[in-house]
Structures are given as C-alpha cells and as structure tokens.
mmCIF file of C-alpha atoms in Angstrom:
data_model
loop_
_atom_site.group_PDB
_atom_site.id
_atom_site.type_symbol
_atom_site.label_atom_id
_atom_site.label_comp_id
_atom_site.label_asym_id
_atom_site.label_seq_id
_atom_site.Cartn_x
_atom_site.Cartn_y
_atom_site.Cartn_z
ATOM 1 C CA UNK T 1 6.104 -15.753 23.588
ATOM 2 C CA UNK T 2 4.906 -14.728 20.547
ATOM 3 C CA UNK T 3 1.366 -13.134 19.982
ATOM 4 C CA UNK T 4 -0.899 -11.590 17.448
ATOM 5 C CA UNK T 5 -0.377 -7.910 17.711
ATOM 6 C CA UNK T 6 -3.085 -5.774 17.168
ATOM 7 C CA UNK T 7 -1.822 -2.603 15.531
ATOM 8 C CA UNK T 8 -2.490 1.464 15.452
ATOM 9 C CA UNK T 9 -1.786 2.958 11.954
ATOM 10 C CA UNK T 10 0.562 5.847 12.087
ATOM 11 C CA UNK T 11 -1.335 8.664 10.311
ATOM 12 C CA UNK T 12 -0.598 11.327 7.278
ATOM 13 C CA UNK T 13 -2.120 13.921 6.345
ATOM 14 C CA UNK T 14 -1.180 15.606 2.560
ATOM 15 C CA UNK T 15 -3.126 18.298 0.780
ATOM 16 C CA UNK T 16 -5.023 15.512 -1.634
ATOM 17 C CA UNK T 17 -6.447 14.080 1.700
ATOM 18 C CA UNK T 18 -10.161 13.705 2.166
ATOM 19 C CA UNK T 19 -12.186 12.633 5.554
ATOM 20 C CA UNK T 20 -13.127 8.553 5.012
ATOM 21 C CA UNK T 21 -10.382 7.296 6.869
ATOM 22 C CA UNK T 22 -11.457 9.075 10.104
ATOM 23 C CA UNK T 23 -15.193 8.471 9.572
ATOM 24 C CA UNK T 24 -15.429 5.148 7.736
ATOM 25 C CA UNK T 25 -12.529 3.626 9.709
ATOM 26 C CA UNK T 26 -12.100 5.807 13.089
ATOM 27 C CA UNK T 27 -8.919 6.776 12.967
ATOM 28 C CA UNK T 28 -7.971 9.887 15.311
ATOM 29 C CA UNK T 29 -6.028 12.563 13.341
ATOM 30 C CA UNK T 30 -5.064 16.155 15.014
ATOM 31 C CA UNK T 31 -6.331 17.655 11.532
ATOM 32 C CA UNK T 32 -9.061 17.878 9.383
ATOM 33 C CA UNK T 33 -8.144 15.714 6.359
ATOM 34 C CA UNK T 34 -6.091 12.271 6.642
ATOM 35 C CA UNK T 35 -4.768 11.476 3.527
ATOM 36 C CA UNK T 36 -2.988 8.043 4.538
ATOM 37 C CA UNK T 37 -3.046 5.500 7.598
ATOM 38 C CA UNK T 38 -0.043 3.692 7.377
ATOM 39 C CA UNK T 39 -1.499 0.466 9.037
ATOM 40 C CA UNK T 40 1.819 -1.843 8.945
ATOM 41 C CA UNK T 41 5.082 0.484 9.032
ATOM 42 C CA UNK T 42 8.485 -0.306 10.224
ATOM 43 C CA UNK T 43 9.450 2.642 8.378
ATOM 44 C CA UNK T 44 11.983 5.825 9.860
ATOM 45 C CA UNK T 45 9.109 8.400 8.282
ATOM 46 C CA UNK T 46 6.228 6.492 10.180
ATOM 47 C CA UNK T 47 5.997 3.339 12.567
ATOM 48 C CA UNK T 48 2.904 1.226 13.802
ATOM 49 C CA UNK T 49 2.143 0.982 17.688
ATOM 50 C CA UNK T 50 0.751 -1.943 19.462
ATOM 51 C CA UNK T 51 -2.286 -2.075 21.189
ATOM 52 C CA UNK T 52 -2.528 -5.297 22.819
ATOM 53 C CA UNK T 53 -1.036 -7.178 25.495
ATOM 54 C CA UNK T 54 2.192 -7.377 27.193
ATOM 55 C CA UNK T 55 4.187 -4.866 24.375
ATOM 56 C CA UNK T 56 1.030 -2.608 24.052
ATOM 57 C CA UNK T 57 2.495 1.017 23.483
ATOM 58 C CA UNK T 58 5.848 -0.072 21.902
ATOM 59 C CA UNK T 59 6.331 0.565 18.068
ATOM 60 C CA UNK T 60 6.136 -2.656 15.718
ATOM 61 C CA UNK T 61 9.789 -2.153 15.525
ATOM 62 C CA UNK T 62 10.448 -2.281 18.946
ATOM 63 C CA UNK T 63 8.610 -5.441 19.672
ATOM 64 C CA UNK T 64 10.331 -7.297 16.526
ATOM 65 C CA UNK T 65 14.043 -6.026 18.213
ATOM 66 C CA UNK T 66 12.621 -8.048 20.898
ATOM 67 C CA UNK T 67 11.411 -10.826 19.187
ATOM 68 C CA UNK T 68 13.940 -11.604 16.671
ATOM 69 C CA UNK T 69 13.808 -12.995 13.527
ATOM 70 C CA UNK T 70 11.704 -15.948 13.858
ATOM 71 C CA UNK T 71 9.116 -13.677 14.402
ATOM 72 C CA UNK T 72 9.596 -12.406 10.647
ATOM 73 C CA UNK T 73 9.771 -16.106 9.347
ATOM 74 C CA UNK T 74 12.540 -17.329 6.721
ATOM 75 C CA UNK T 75 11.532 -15.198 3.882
ATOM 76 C CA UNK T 76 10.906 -11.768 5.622
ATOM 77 C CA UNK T 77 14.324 -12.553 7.360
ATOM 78 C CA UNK T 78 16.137 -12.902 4.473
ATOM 79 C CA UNK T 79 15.611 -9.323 3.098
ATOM 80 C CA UNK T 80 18.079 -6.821 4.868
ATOM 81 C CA UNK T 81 15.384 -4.595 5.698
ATOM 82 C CA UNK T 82 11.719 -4.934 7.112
ATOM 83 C CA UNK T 83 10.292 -6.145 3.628
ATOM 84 C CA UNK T 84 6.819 -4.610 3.718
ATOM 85 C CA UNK T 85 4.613 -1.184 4.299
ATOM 86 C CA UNK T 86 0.729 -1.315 3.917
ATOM 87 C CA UNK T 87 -1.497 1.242 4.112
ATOM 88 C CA UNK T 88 -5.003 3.126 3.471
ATOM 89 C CA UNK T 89 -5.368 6.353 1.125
ATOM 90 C CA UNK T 90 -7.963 8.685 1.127
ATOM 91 C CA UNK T 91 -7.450 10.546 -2.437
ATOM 92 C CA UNK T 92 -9.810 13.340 -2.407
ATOM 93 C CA UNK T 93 -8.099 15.121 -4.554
ATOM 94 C CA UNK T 94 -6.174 13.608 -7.362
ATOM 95 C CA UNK T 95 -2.576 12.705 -6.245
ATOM 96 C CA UNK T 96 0.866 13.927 -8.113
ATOM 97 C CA UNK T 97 1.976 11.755 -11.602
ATOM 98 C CA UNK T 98 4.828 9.892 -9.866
ATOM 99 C CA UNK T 99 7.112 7.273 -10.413
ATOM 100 C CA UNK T 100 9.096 4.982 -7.813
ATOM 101 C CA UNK T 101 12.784 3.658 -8.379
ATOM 102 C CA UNK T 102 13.980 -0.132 -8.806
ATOM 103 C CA UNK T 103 16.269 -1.011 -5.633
ATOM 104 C CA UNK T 104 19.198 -0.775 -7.230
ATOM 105 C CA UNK T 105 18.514 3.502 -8.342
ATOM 106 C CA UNK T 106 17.002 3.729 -5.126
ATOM 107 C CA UNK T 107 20.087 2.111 -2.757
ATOM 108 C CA UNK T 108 22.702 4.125 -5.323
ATOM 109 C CA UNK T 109 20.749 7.423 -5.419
ATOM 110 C CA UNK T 110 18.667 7.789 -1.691
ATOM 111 C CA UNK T 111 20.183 5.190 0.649
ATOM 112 C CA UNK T 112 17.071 2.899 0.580
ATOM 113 C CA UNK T 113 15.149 0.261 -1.157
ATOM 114 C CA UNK T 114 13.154 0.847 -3.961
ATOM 115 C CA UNK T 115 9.253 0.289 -4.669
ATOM 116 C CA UNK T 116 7.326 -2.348 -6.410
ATOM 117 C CA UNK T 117 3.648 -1.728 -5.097
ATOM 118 C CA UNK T 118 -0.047 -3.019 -5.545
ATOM 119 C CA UNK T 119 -3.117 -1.142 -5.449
ATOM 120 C CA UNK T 120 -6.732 -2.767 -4.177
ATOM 121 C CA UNK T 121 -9.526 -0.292 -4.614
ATOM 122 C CA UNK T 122 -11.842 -0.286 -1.918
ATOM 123 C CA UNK T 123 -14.234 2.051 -2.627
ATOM 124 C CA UNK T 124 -14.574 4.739 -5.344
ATOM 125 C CA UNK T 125 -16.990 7.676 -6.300
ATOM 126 C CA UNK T 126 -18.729 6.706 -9.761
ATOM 127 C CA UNK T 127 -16.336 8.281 -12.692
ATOM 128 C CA UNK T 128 -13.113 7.684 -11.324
ATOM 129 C CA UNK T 129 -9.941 7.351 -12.870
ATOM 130 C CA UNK T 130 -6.075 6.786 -12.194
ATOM 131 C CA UNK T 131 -2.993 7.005 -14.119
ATOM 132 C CA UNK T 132 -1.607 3.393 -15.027
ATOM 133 C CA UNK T 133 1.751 3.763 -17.300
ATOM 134 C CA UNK T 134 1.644 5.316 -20.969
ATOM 135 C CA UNK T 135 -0.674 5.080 -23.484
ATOM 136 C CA UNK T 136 2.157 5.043 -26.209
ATOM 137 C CA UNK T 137 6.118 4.552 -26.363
ATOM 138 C CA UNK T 138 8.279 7.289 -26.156
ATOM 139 C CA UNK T 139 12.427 8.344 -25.743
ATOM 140 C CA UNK T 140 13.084 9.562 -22.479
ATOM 141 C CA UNK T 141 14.079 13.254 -24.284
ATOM 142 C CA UNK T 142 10.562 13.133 -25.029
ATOM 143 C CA UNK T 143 9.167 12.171 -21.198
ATOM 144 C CA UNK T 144 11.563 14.662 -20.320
ATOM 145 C CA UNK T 145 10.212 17.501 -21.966
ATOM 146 C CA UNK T 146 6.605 17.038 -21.789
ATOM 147 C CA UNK T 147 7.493 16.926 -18.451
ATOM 148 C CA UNK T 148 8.948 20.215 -18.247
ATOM 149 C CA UNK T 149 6.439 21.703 -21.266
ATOM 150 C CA UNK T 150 3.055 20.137 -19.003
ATOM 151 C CA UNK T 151 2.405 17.763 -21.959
ATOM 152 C CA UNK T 152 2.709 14.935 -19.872
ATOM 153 C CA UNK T 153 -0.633 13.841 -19.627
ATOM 154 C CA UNK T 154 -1.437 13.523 -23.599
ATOM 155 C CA UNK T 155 0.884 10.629 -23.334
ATOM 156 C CA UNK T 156 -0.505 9.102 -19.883
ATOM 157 C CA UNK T 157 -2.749 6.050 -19.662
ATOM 158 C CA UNK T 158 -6.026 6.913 -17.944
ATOM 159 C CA UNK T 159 -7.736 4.104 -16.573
ATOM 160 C CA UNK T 160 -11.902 4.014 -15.260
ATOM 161 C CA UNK T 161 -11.757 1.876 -12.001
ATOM 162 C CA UNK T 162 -14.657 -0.052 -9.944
ATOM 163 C CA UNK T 163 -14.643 -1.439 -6.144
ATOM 164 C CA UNK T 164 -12.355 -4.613 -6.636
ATOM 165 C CA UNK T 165 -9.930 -3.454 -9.061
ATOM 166 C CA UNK T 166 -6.366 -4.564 -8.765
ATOM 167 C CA UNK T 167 -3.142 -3.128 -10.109
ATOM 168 C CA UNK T 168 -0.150 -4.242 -10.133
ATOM 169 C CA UNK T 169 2.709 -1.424 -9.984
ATOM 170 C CA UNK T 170 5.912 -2.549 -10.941
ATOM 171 C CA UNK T 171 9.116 0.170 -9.804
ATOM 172 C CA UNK T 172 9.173 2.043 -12.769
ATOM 173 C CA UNK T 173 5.548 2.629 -13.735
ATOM 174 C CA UNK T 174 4.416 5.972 -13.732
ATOM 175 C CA UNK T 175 1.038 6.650 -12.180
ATOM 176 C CA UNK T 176 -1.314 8.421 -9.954
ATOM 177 C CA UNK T 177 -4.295 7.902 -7.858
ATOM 178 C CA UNK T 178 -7.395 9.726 -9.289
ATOM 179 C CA UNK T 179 -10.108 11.980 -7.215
ATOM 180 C CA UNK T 180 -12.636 10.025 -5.294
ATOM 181 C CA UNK T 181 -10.331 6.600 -4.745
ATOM 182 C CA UNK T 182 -10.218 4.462 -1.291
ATOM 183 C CA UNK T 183 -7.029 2.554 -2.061
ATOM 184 C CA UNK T 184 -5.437 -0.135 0.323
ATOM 185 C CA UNK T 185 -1.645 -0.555 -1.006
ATOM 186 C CA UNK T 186 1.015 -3.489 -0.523
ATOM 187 C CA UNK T 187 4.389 -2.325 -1.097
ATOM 188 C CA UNK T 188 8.110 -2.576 -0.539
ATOM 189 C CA UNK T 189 9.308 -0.729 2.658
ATOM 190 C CA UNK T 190 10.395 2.724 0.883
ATOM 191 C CA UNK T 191 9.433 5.748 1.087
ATOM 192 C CA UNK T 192 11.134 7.147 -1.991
ATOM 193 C CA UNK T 193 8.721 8.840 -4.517
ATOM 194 C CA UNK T 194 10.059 10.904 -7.978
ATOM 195 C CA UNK T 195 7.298 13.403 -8.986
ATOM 196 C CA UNK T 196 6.530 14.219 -12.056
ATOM 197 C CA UNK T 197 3.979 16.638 -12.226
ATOM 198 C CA UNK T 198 1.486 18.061 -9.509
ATOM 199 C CA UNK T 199 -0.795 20.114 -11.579
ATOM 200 C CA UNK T 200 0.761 23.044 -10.308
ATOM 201 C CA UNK T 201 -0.836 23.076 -6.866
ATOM 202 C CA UNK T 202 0.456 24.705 -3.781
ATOM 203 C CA UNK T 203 2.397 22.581 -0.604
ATOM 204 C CA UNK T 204 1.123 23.819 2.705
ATOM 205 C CA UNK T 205 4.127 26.828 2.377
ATOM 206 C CA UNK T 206 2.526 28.475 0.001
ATOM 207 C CA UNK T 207 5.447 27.302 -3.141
ATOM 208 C CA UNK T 208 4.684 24.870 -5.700
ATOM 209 C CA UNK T 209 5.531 21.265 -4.771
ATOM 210 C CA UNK T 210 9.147 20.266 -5.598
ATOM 211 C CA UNK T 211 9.179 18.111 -9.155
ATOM 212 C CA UNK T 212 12.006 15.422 -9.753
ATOM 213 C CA UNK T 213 11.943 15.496 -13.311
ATOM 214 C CA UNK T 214 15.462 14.153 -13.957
ATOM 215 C CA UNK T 215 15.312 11.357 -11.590
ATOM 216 C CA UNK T 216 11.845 10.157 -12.786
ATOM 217 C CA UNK T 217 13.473 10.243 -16.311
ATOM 218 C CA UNK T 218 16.153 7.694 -15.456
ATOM 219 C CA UNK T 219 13.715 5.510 -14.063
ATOM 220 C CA UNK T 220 10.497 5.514 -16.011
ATOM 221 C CA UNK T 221 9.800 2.702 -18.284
ATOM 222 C CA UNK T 222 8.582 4.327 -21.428
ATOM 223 C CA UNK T 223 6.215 2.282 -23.222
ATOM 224 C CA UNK T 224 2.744 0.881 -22.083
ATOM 225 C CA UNK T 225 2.606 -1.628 -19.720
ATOM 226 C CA UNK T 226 1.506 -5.182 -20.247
ATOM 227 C CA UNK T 227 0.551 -6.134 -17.090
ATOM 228 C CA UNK T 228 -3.323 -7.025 -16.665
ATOM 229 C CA UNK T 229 -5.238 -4.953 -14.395
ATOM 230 C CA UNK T 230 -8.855 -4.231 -12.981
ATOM 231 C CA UNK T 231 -11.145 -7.168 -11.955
ATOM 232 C CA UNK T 232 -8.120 -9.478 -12.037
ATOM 233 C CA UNK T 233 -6.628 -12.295 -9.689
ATOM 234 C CA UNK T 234 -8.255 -16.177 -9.210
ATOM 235 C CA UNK T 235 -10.983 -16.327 -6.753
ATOM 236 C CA UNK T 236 -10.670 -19.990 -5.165
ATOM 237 C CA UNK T 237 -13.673 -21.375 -3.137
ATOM 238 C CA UNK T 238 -12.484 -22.892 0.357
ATOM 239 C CA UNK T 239 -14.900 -23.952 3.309
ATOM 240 C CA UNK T 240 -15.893 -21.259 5.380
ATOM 241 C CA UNK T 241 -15.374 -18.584 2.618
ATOM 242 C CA UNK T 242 -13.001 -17.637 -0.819
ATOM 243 C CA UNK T 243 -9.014 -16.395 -0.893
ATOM 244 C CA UNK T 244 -8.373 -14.289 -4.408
ATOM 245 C CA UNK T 245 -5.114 -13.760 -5.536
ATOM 246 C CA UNK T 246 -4.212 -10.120 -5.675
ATOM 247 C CA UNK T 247 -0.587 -10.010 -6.344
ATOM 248 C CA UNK T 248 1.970 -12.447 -6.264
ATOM 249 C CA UNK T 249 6.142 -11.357 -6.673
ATOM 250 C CA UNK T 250 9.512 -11.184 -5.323
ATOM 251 C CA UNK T 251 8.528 -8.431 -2.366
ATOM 252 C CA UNK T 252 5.419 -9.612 -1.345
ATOM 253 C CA UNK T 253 2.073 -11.794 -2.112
ATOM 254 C CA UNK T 254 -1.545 -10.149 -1.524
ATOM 255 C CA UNK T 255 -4.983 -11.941 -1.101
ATOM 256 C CA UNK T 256 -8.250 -11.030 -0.427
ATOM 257 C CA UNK T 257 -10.025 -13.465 1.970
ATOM 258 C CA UNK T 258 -14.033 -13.510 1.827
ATOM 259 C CA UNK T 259 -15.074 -15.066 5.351
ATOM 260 C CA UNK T 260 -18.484 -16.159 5.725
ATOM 261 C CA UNK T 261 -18.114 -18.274 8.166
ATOM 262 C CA UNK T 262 -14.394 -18.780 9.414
ATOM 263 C CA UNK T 263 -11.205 -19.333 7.522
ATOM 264 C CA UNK T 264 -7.725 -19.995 8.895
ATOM 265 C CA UNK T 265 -4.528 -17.966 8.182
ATOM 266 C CA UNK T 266 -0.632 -17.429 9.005
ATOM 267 C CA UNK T 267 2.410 -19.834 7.659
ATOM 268 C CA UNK T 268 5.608 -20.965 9.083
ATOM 269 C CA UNK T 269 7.902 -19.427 6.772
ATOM 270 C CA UNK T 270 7.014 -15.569 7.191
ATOM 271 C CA UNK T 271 4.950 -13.175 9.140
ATOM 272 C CA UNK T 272 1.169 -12.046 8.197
ATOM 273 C CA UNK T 273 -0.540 -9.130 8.041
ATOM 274 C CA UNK T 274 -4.421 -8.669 8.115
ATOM 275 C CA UNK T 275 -6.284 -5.659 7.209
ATOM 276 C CA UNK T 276 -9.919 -5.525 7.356
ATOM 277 C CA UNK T 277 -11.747 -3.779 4.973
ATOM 278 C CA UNK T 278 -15.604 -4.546 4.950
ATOM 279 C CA UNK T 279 -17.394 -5.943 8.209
ATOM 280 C CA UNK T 280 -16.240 -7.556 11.649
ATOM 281 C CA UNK T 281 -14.080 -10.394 13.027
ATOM 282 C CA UNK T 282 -13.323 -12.240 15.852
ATOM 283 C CA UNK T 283 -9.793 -13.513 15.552
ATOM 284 C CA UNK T 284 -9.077 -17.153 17.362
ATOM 285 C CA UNK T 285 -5.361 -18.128 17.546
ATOM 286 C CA UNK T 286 -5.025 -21.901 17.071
ATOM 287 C CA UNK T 287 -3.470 -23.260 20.546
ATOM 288 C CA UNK T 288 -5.317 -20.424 22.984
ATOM 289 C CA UNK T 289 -4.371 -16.914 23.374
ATOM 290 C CA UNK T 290 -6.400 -13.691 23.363
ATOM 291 C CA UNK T 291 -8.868 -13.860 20.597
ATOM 292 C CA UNK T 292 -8.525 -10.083 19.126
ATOM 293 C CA UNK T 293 -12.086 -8.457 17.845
ATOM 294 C CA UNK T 294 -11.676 -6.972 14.703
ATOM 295 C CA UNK T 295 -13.893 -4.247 13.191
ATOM 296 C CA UNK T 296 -13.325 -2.187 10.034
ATOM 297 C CA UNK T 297 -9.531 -0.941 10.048
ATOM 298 C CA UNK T 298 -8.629 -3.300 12.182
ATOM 299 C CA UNK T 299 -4.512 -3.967 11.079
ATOM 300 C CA UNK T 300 -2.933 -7.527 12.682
ATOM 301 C CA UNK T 301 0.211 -8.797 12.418
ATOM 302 C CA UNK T 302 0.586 -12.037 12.883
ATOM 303 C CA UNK T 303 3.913 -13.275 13.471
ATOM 304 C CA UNK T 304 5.766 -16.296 11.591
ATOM 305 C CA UNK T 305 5.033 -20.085 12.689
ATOM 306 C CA UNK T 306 1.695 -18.611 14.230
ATOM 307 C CA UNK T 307 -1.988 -19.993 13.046
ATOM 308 C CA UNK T 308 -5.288 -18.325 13.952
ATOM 309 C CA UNK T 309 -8.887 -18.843 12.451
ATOM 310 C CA UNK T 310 -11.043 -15.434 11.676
ATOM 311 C CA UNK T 311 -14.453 -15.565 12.065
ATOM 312 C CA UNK T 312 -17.204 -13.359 10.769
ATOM 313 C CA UNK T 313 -19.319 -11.971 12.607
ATOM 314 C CA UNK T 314 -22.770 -10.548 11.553
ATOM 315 C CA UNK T 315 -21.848 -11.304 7.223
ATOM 316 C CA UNK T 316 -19.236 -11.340 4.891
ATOM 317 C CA UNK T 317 -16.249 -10.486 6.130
ATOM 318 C CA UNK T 318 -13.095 -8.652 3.681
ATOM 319 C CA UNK T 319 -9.517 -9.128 4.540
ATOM 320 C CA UNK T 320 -6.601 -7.808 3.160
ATOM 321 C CA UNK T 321 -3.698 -10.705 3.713
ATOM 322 C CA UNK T 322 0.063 -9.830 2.668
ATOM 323 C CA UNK T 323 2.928 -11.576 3.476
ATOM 324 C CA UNK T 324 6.554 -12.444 1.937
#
C-alpha cells in the first residue's frame, strides 16, 4: 500500500559551501560546510532515504522498485528514467560559470539525460547577484576564447536577485549562482555539468578545477535570453491559502503553495514532491494514514493517485510542490 514517504536529503559538500543548510534546516553533515542537500534524488551520484514507516531506511529507489510504476503516475512513467532531482544550495561562495547539455548532447556525449532546471531563491544576503545567460550575442569562436583568455565575464549577464525570485534555466543557458544565495532547484535527473570558468580557485587536491571549455561551446546558446525572470509566476488565491506558478515545461511543473490555513495536494497522473521552506506542517492524507509533521526541510514524496491536505501550523506556511 502506498504511503507518503517522508524523506532524508542525501548531502554534498563542495568548496563554495556555506553553513545554512545545517543550521537553518538541521541537516547532519560529517563536515563543516554543506554546500547541497539533495532532498528528492533517484540519482547513481546521490539517493534519498526514507524515514517513515514500513520502508523506513531503504533508498527512494528501492521503495519505487517495489512499488512500481503507478507509484510514479502516467507522466513520470513515461520518461525512461526517474524524471526529477530537487534540492537545497548553500552558495557561500560564488559557484563556477557553467552550462548544462540538451538530452540529446547529453545521451550522445555522457550516457545520461540532459538538464533543463529552475531556480527559487529562498533567501539571499542584500547585494547579491547570479549569472543568467549573456548580455550580448556572440559566435561560439568568440565564447570560446574568452573562455580560454578569462574574458568571459565582460560578456555575462549579471542579474541583482531578492527572496522570491524565479528563473527559469533552459539546457543551454550559461549561469552561476552568486555569493550569499539560498537556492531551492527543480531539475531534470542529471548530473552532467560543463564548466566554464571557476575563477581560478583550487579543488580540495590542491589543482585548479577541471574546465570543459569545448563541450560548453557546443552547447551554449549565444545570445541573451528572453525568458522573464525575478518576481515572476501567477499567484492564484484558493481557500485556505495561494498556489504561484513557478515553472511550467516538458520535465517538470513547480509551485509555491502559501498555507494559512490548509490546502490540499497530489494528482492521479504523477507523483508529488513537497519541500518546505518557511514554517511548519502537519500533513493529513485524505482516506487515513499517518499524518507526517513537517518542519523546515521537511522533503515528501507523495506518490501518484494519492491526496493529502497540509496544514499550517503556528502561520504561513511555504511549500515547494514539483511534479511531472
């Protein structure tokens, strides 16, 4: 029988790591920074692990081998591959200028899927920026070698953000998380990343981080893009609360859900996932079941066909909801 699984985020810690996901969220972590909490993963490089119930202790994975695919729904079933990864960043320190392949560079060139993603910025220190595209067109000789001269920035788009932003990251868009950004992220299942330039900082051996300039250069679409960004997406009013519209494409759909008082979620045709950002929960499934508390970091999947209703508890309550 199917259940709401409650979820432990598989954690990562990179040099551009800072300390909010372990004291803002909780999150144990052997070291001293945690850069990323992977908080939905089906992923070879990082899987979640379930902490409630009957399957508490097995892997997401595991439990969906079990389940089959009505557990994903119709839509998540139809992709060859578990369709989604979410997670938390911590950028500290600004992250490398990166790009991500389309599926079809990605399945030709590194024997996996490629990566549309979407940012939602949770929190940010006051004068932070990111990297969103280009702020001009250019030929790919000339990304190339302002790649390889470290001119690439005089052609990058820098972009102020503010709690609430959205953008939208098409596979192909070169960009990078500023200094001083909480990010929560919606993407396709990949784990393939081309960078571009890391400021010529230091991995943990002591060499400079390995560039993929030539790969990056295939991929990178090289004029500005159009796609609208910052306080973005239609806020619609529904009783108990308010569901915005983060992103909406072929890989996946993001909301943000505002509870004040309760609001229902999950659909019949493909799985859910909940992330709580701001406040606490109690989650009801419709039907009985164990109603799950939820506090800040709290990461739910709900599985296809299956109906709950969230309730706040002490305030407005922020959820993250993704699904295909």
């Amino acid at each position: 029988m199917f259940y709401p699984l409650a979820l432990k985020p598989c954690i990562k810690d990179y040099l551009w790591g800072g300390t909010r996901l372990k004291t803002d969220f909780g999150f144990a972590c052997d070291g001293e920074k945690a850069a990323e909490a992977w908080m939905l993963a089906c992923h070879k490089d990082g899987a979640s692990t379930v902490a409630n119930g009957e399957h508490a202790g097995k892997t997401l994975e595991e439990v969906l081998a079990l389940w089959g695919e009505s557990a994903l729904g119709g839509k998540a079933a139809a992709f060859p591959y578990f369709p989604l990864l979410i997670k938390l960043i911590d950028a500290h320190d600004r992250l490398s200028i990166q790009v991500h392949p389309d599926n079809a560079y990605a399945l030709k060139n590194e024997g996996e899927y490629g990566k549309t993603e979407m940012w939602y910025i949770v929190d940010c220190e006051p004068g932070a920026q990111l990297i969103y595209g280009l702020n001009c067109g250019v030929t790919r000789e000339e990304f190339r070698r302002r790649a390889l001269d470290n001119t690439l920035t005089d052609i990058c788009q820098f972009v102020p953000v503010h709690k609430g932003d959205v953008f939208f990251i098409p596979a192909g868009t070169l960009h990078a998380i500023g200094a001083g950004i909480l990010v929560a992220e919606v993407q396709q299942n990949s784990n393939t990343t081309y960078r571009v330039s890391d400021y010529g900082r230091l991995g943990a051996d002591g060499k400079p981080r390995a560039l993929h300039v030539d790969k990056a250069a295939d991929v990178t679409v090289t004029h500005p893009t159009a796609v609208p960004y910052g306080a973005v997406g239609e806020v619609a009013a529904l009783p108990g609360g308010s569901v915005r519209t983060l992103a909406s494409c072929e890989f996946f759909t993001a909301q943000l859900l505002r509870v004040e008082t309760a609001l229902g979620v999950g659909c019949a045709d493909s799985f859910t996932s909940l992330l709580l950002l701001e406040g606490a929960a109690r989650l009801l499934p419709d039907g009985g079941g164990e109603p799950l508390e939820l506090t800040k970091g709290a990461s739910v999947f709900l599985p296809a066909g299956c109906t709950a209703h969230i309730e706040a508890i002490g305030g407005t309550t922020e959820i993250l909801s993704s699904r295909v």
